[in-house]
Short mmCIF file of C-alpha atoms in Angstrom, two decimals:
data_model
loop_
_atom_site.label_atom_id
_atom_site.label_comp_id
_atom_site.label_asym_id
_atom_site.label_seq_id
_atom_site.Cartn_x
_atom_site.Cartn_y
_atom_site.Cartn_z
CA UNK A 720 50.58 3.95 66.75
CA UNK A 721 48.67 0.50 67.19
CA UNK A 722 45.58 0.03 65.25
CA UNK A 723 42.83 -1.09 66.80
CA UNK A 724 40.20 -3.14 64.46
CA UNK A 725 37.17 -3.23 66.89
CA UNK A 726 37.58 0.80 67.43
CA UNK A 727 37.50 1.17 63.74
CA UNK A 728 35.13 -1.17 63.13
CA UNK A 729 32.71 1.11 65.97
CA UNK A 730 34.21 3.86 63.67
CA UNK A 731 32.48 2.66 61.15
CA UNK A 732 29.22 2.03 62.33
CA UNK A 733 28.93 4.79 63.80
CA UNK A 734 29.78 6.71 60.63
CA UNK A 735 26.91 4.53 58.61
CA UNK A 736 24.12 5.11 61.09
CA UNK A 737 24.96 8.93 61.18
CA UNK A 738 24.59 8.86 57.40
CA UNK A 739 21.57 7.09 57.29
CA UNK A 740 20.36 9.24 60.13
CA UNK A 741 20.92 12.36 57.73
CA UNK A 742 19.39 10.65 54.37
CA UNK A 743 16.34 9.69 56.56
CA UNK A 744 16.55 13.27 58.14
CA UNK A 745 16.75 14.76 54.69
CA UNK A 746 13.39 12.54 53.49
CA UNK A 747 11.37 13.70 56.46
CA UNK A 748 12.29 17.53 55.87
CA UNK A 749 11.40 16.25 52.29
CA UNK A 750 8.20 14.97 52.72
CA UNK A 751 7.43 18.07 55.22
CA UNK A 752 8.03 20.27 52.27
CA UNK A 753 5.90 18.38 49.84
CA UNK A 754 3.20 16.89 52.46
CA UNK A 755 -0.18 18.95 51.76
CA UNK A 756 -3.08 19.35 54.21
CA UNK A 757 -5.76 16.22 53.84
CA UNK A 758 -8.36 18.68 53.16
CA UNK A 759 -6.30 20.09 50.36
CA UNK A 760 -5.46 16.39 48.82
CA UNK A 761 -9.48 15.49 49.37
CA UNK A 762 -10.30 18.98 47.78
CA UNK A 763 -7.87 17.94 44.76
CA UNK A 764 -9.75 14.61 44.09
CA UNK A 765 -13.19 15.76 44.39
CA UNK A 766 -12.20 18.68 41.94
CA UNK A 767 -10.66 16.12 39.06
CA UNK A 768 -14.24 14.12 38.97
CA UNK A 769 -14.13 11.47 41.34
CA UNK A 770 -16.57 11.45 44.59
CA UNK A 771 -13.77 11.15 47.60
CA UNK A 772 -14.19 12.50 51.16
CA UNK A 773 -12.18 13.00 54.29
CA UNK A 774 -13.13 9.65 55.54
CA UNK A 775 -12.05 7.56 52.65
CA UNK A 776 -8.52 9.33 53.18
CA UNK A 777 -8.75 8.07 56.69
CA UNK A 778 -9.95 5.09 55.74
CA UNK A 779 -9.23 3.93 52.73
CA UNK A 780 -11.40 1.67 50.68
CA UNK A 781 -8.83 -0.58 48.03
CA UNK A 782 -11.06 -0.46 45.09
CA UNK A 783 -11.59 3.82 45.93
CA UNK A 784 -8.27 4.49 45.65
CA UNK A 785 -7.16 1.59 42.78
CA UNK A 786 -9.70 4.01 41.12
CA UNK A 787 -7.92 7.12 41.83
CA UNK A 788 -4.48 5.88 40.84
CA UNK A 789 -5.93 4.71 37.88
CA UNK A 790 -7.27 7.95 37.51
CA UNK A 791 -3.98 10.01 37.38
CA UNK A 792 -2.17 7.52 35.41
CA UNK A 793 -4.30 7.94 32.83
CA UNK A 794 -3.95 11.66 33.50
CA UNK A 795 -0.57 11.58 33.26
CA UNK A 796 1.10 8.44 30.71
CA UNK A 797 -2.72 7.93 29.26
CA UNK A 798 -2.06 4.45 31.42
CA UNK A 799 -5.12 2.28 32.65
CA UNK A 800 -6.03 -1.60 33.41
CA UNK A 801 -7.37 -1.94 29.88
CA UNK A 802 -4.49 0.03 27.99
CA UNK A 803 -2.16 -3.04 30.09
CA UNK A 804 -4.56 -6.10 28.69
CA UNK A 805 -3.26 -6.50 25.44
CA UNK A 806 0.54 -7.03 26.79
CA UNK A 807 -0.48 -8.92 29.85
CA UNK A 808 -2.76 -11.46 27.97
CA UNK A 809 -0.16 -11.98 25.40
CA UNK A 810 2.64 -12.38 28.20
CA UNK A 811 0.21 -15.00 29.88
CA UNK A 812 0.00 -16.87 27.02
CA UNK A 813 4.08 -17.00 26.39
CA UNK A 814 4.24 -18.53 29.80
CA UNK A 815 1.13 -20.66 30.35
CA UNK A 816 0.15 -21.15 27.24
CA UNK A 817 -2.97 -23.44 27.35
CA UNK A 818 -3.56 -23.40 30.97
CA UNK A 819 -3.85 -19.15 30.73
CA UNK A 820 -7.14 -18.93 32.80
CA UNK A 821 -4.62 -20.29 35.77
CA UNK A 822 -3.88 -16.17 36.40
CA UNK A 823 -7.45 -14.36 36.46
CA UNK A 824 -7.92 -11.71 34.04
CA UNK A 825 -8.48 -9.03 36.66
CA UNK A 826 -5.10 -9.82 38.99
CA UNK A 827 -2.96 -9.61 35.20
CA UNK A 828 -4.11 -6.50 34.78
CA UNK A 829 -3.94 -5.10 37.81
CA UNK A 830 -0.37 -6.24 38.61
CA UNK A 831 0.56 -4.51 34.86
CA UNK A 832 -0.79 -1.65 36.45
CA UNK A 833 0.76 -1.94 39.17
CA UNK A 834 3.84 -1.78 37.42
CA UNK A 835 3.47 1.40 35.19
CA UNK A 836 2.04 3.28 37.74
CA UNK A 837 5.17 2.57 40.35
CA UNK A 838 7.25 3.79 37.82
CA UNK A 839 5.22 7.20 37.53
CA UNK A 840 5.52 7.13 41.47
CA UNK A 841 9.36 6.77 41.01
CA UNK A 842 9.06 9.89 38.41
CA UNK A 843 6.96 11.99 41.48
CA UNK A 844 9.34 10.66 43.85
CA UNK A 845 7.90 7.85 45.62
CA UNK A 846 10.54 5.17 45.69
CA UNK A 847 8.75 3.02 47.86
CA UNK A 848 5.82 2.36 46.52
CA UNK A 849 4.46 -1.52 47.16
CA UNK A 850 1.58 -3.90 45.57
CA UNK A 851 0.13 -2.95 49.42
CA UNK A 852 -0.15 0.03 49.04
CA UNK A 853 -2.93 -0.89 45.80
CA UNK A 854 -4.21 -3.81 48.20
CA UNK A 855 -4.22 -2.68 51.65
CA UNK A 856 -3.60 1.44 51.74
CA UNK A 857 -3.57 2.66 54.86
CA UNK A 858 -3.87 6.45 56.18
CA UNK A 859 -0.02 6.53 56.92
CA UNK A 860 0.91 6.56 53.61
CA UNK A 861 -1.31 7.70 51.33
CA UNK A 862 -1.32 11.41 51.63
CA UNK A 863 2.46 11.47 51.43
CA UNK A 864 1.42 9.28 48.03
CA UNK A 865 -0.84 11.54 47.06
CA UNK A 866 0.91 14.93 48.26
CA UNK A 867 3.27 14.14 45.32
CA UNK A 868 1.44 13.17 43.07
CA UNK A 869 -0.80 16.29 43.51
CA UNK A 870 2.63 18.44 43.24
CA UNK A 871 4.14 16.80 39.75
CA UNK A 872 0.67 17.32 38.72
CA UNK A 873 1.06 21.24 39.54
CA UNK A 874 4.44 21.20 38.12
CA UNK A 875 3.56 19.43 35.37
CA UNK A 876 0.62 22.06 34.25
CA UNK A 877 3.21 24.95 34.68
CA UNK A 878 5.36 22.84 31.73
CA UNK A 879 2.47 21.95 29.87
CA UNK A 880 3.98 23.37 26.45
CA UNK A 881 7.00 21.84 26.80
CA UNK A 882 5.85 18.30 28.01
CA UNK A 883 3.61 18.17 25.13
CA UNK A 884 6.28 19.02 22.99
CA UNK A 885 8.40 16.32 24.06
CA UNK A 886 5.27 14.20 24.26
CA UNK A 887 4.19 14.44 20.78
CA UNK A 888 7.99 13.94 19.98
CA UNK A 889 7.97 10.66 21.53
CA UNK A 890 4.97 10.18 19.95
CA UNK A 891 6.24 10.52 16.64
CA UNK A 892 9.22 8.52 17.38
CA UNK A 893 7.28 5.47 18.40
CA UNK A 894 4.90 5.31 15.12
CA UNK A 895 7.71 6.16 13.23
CA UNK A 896 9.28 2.79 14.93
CA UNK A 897 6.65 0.95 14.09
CA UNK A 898 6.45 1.88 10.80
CA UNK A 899 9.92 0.98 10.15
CA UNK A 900 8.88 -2.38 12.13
CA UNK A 901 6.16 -2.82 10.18
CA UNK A 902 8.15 -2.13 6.44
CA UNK A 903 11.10 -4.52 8.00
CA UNK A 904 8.40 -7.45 8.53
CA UNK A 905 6.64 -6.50 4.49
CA UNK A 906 10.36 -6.77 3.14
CA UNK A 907 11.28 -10.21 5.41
CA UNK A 908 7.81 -11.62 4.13
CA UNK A 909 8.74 -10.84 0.63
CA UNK A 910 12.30 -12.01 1.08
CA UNK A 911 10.94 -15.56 2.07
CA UNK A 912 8.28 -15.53 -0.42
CA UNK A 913 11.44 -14.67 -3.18
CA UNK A 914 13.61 -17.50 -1.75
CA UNK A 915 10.58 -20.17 -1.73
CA UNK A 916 10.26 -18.65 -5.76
CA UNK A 917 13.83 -19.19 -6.29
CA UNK A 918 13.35 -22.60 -4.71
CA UNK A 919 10.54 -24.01 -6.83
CA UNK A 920 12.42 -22.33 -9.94
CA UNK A 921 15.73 -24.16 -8.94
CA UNK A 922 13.93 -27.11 -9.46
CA UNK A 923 12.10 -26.39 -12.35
CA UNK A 924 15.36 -25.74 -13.76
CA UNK A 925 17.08 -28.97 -12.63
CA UNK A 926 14.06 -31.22 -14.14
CA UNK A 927 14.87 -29.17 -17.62
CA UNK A 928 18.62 -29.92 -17.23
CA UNK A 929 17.52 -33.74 -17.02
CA UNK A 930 15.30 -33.60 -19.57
CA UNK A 931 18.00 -31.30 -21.97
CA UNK A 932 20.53 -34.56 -20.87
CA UNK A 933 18.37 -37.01 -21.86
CA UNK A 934 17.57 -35.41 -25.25
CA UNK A 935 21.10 -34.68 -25.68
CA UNK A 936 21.46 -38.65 -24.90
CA UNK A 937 18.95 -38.99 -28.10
CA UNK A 938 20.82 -36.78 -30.21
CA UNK A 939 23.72 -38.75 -29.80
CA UNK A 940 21.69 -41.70 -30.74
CA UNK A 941 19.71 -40.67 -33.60
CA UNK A 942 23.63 -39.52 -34.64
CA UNK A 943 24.47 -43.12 -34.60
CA UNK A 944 21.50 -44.52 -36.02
CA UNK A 945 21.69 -41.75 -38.94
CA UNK A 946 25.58 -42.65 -39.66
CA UNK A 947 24.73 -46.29 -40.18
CA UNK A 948 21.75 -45.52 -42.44
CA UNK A 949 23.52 -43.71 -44.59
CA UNK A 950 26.96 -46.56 -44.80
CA UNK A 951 23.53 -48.65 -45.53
CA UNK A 952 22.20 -46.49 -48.29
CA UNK A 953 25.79 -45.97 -50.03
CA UNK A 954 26.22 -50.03 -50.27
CA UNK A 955 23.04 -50.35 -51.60
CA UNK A 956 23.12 -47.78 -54.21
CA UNK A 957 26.83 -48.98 -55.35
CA UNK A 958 24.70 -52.58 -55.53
CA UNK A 959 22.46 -50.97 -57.73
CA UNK A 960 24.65 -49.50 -60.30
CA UNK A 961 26.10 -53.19 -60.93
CA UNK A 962 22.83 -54.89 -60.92
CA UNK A 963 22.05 -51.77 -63.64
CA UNK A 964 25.28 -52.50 -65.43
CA UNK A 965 24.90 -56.33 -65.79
CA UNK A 966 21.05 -56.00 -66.42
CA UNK A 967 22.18 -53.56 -69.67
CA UNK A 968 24.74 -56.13 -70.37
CA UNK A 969 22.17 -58.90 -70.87
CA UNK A 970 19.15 -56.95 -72.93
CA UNK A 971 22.91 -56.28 -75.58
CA UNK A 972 23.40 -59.98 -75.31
CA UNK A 973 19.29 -60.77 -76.02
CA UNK A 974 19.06 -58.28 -78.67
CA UNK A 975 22.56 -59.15 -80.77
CA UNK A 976 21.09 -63.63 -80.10
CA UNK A 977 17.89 -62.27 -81.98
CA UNK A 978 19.63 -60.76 -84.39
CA UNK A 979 22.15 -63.48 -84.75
CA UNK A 980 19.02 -65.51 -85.01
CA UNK A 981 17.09 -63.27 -87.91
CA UNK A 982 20.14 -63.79 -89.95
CA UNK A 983 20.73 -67.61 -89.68
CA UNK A 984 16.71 -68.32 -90.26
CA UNK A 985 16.86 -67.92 -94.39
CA UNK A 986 19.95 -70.96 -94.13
CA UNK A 987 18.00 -73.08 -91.56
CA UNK A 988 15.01 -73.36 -93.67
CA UNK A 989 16.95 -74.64 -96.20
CA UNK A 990 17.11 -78.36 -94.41
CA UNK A 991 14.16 -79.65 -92.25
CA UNK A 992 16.05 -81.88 -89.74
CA UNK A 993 19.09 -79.35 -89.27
CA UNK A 994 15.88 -76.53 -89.10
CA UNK A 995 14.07 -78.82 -86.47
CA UNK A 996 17.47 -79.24 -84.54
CA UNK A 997 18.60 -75.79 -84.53
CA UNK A 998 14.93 -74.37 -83.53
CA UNK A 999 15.14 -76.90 -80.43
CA UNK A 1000 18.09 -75.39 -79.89
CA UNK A 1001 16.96 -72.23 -80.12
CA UNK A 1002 13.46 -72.27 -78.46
CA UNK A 1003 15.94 -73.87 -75.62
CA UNK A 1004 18.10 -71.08 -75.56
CA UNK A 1005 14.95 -68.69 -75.91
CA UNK A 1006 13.39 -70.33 -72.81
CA UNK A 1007 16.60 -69.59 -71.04
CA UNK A 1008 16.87 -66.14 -72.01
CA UNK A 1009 13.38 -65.59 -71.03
CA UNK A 1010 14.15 -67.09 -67.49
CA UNK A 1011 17.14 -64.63 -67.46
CA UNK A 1012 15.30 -61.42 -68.64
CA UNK A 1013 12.43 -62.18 -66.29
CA UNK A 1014 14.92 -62.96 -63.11
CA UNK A 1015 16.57 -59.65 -64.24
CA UNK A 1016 13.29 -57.58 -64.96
CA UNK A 1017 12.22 -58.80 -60.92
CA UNK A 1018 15.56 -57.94 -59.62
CA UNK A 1019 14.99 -54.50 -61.50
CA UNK A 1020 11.82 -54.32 -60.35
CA UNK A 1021 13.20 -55.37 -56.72
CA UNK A 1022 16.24 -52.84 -57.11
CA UNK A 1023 13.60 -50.11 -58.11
CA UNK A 1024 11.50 -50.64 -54.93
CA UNK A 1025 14.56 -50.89 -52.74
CA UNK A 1026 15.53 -47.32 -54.42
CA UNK A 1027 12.72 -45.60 -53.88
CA UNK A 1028 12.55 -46.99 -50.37
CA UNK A 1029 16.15 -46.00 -49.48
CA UNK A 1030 14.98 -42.54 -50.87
CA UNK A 1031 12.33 -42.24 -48.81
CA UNK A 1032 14.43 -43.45 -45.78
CA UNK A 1033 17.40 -40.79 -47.32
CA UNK A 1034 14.90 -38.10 -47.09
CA UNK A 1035 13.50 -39.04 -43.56
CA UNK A 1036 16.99 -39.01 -42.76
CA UNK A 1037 17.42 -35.68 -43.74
CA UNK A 1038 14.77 -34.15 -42.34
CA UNK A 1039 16.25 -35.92 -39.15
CA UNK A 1040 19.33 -34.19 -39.15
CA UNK A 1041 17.33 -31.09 -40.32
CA UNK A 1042 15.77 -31.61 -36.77
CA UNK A 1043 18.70 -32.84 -34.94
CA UNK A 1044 20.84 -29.77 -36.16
CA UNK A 1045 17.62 -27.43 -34.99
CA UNK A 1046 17.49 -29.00 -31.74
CA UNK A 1047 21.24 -28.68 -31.08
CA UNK A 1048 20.93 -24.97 -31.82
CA UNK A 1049 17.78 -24.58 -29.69
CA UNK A 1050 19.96 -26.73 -26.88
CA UNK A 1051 22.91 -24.01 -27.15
CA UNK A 1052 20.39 -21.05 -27.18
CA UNK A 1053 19.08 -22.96 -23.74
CA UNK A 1054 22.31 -23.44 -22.47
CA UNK A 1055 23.33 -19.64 -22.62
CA UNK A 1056 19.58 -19.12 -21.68
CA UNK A 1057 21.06 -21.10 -18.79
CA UNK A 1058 23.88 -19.32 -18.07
CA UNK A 1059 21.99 -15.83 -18.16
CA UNK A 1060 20.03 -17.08 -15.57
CA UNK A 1061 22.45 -18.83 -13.14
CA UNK A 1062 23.88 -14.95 -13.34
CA UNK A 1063 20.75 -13.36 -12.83
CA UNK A 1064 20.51 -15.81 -9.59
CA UNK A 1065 23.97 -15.08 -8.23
CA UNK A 1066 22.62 -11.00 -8.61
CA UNK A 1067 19.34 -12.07 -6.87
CA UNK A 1068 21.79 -13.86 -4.00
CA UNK A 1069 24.06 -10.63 -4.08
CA UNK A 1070 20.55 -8.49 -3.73
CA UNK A 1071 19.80 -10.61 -0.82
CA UNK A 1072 22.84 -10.56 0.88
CA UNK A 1073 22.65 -6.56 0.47
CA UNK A 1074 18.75 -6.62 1.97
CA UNK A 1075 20.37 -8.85 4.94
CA UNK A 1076 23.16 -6.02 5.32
CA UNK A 1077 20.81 -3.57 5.79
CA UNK A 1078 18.69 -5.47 8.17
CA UNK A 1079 22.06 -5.71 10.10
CA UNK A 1080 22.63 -2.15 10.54
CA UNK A 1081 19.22 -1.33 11.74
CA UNK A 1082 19.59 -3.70 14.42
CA UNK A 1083 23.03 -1.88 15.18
CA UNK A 1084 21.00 1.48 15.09
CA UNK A 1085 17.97 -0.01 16.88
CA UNK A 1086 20.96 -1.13 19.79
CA UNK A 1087 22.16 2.24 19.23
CA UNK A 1088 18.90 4.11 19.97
CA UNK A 1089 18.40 1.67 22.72
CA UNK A 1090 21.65 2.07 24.40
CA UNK A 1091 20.78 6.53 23.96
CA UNK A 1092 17.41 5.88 25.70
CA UNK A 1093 19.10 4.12 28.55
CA UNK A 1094 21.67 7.00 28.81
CA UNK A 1095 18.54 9.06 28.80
CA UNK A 1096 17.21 6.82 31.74
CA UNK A 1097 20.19 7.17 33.63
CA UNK A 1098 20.97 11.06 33.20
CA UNK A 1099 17.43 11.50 34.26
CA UNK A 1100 17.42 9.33 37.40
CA UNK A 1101 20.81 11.23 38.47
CA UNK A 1102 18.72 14.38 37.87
CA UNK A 1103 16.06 12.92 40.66
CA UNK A 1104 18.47 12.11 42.86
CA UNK A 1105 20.02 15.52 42.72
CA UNK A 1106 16.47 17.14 43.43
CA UNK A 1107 15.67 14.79 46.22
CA UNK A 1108 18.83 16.01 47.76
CA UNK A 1109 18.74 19.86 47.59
CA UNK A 1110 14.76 20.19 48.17
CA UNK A 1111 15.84 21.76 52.41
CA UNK A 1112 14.82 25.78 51.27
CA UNK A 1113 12.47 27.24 49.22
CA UNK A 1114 14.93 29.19 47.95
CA UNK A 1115 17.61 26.15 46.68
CA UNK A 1116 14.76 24.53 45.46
CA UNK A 1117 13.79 26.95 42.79
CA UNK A 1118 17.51 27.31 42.11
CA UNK A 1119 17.60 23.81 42.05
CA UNK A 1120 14.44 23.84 39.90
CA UNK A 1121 15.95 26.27 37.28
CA UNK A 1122 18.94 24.31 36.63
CA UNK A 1123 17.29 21.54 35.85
CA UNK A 1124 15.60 23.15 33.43
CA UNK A 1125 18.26 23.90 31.88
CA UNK A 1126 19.94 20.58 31.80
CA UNK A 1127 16.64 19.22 30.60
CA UNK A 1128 16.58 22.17 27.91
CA UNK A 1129 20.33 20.41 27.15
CA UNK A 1130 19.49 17.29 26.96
CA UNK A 1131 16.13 17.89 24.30
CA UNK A 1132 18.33 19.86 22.16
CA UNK A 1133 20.85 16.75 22.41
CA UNK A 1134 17.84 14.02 21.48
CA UNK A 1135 16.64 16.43 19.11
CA UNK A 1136 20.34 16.74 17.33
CA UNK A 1137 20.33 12.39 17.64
CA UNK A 1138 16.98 12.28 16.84
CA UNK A 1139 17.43 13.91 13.30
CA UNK A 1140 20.70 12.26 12.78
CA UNK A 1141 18.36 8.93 13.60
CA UNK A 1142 15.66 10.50 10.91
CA UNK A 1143 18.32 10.81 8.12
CA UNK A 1144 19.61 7.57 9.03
CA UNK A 1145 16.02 6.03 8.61
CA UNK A 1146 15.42 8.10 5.15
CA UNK A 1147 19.03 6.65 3.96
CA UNK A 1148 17.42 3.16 4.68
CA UNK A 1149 14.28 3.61 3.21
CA UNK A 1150 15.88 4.86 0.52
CA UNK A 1151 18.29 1.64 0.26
CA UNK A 1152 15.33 -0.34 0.37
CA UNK A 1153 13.39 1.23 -2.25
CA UNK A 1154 16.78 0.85 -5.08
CA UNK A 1155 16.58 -2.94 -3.19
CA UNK A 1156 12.79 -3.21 -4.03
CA UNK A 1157 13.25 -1.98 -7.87
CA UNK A 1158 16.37 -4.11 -8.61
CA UNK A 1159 14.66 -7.11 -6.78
CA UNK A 1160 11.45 -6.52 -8.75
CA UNK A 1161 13.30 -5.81 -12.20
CA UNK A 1162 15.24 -9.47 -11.51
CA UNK A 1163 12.20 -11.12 -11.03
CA UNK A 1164 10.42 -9.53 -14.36
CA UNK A 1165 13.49 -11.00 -16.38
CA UNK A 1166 13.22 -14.35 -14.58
CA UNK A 1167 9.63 -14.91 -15.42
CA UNK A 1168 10.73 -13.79 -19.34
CA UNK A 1169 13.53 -16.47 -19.45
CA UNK A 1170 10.87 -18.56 -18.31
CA UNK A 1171 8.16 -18.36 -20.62
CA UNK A 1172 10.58 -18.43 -23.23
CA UNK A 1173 12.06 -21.61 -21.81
CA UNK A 1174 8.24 -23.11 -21.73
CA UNK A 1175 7.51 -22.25 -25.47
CA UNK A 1176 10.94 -23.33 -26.42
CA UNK A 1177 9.78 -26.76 -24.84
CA UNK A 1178 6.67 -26.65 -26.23
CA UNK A 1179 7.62 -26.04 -29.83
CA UNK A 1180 10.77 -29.15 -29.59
CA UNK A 1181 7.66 -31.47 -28.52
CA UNK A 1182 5.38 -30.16 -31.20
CA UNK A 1183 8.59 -31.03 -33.46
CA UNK A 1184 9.32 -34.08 -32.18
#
């Protein structure tokens, strides 16, 4: 057998239009079934609070029925043009920034509006609901609009217990979000508040690492300096013990020439001439011994000053290395002050890197929740399109009506089971966060410790100094 590609091509066309035929068939018998008598839908609005009459069904004034829409989305998602403002202001501003008066106030909202309320219309079961239809109604389409909207209405007060169960759910859910959001953005501010600390403190302890160096430099000086005082001292003391020795030596030699001279004066007055000769002599030699005693008395007296003046510079000296030796033990006690706290900053870094863990999973269990709530999205538009297709009897569609009840009483068991797994999850990180919180806070108690003792450490070795 041939085939023929234009016959199946016909085939095929003829196959789509029957099926669109059908669908379209099916959403007339549809809207049949859910269409409701104008007098009924006028009845319906008048009875909710707002003034509406056969005539502004016929012919329908924009701002009117604007009102009424806005009406039962408040009714329904608590949903009006000044719930939207916040969001739509703050959107205009992302885009436009300065220029945000380009977009008037009342067209932002109203297209925000627009947008929640088509997808309550998409919940009823409108699916083609346009911006027109808010600009321009028209009497063609708004009491199949309307007929809906009145039904889910109906249906929804028949549920009322369990919508508002599932309402305050949600409810909870969200603030429970934000609180989360809300703790996530305290613990990120006091994260970068901790790291700016750490910051300043890093250089606060670089400047005393320079300043530890350059009195470590001095030590090593003053180390010097003392070595060479004291190679000093020890020549000039071993100079001192011979001037001492040859001083002695002289006041024997003085005192043994007097003597000398006591015992030769009975035999010199004995002849004039050799008396006068000898006492020349003498009074010579006498002159010259006085010379020497007072050259040695001033290079006592000298060698006295210079000894009490190398024990005044021996005694500085020691007190020096007194110092020095305190400073090098206060410079060790810094330097393992040091190392505690380069430890104590590698924890802090270790805490951190925990805190940015946990900020990591809850964006997996944020993508998580989102990725369920999509699911949720999609099990719930299959559920529509499964009602929109078996609403031909009365009879199917309570059937219909009852098994989706029961899928829905399915699926809020399910996101009650995920949302207590979610709860636990949460209480685990809150948890985590509060052991985070105490070990961050403990770290930062020893910190400031280390560095007030690090400050009066400083103070006291410039007090010393």
């Amino acid at each position: 057998m041939t085939f023929n590609a234009r016959m199946s091509h016909q085939f095929r066309s003829q196959a789509n239009v029957s099926n669109g035929g059908r669908v379209k068939q099916q959403q007339n018998d549809n809207d049949a079934f859910m269409r409701l008598p104008d007098e009924e839908i006028v009845g319906c609005i008048t009875e909710i609070g707002v003034p509406f009459s056969l005539t502004d069904l016929q012919k329908p004034n924009p701002q009117l029925i604007q009102r009424v829409f806005e009406w039962f989305a408040e009714l329904l998602t608590n949903t009006t043009r000044e719930t939207v403002e916040p969001a739509m202001r703050a959107a205009a501003e992302d885009i436009c920034g300065e220029h945000i008066e380009v977009v008037p106030a009342d067209t932002r909202n109203l297209m925000g509006f627009y947008v929640s309320l088509r997808r309550l219309l998409f919940e009823c079961g409108i699916t083609d609901f346009t911006f027109s239809d808010l600009l321009k109604p028209t009497h063609e389409r708004l009491p199949r609009i309307f007929s809906y909207i009145i039904n889910f209405v109906r249906f929804r007060e028949s549920q009322t217990a369990t919508v508002d169960e599932h309402f305050s759910k949600s409810e909870t859910t969200k603030a429970r979000i934000e609180t989360l959001y809300l703790e996530n953005q305290d613990m990120e501010a006091r994260l970068d508040e901790m790291r700016r600390e750490r910051k300043s403190m890093a250089t606060l302890a670089k400047e005393k690492n320079e300043r530890n160096e350059g009195l470590k430099a001095r030590l090593l000086e003053l180390k010097s300096v003392q070595g060479q005082i004291t190679e000093r001292l020890e020549k000039l003391k071993n100079e001192k013990g011979g001037l001492s020795n040859q001083l002695e030596e002289k006041t024997e030699k003085c005192v043994s020439v007097r003597q000398e001279s006591e015992k030769l004066r009975p035999y010199v007055l004995q002849s004039p001439a050799a008396l006068q000769s000898s006492l020349t002599e003498l009074s010579e030699n006498l002159a010259k011994d006085r010379k020497r005693i007072d050259g040695l008395e001033k290079q006592t007296r000298a060698l006295q000053t210079s000894t009490d003046t190398f024990g005044i510079v021996f005694n500085d000296v020691n007190s020096c290395t007194k110092v020095l030796e305190e400073v090098s033990s206060e410079l060790q006690k810094e330097d393992e002050e040091n190392i505690k706290a380069s430890k104590r900053r590698d924890a802090l870094s270790e805490r951190g890197n925990n805190v940015r863990e946990v900020e990591r999973h809850e964006a997996m269990l944020q993508r998580q929740l989102k990725r369920w709530l999509e699911r949720t999205d999609t099990v719930r538009n299959s559920s529509k399109e499964k009602t929109e297709a078996a609403k031909t009897k009365m009879e199917e569609l309570r059937g219909v009506h009852r098994r989706l009840t029961e899928e829905r009483a399915d699926k809020g068991r399910e996101m009650e089971i995920r949302r207590v797994r979610i709860e636990q999850t949460e209480k685990k990180m809150a948890d985590l966060k509060e052991n985070i919180e105490v070990e961050i806070h403990a770290a930062h108690d020893e910190y400031l410790k280390m560095d007030s003792h690090i400050k009066l450490y400083i103070t006291e070795m410039e007090q010393s100094m």
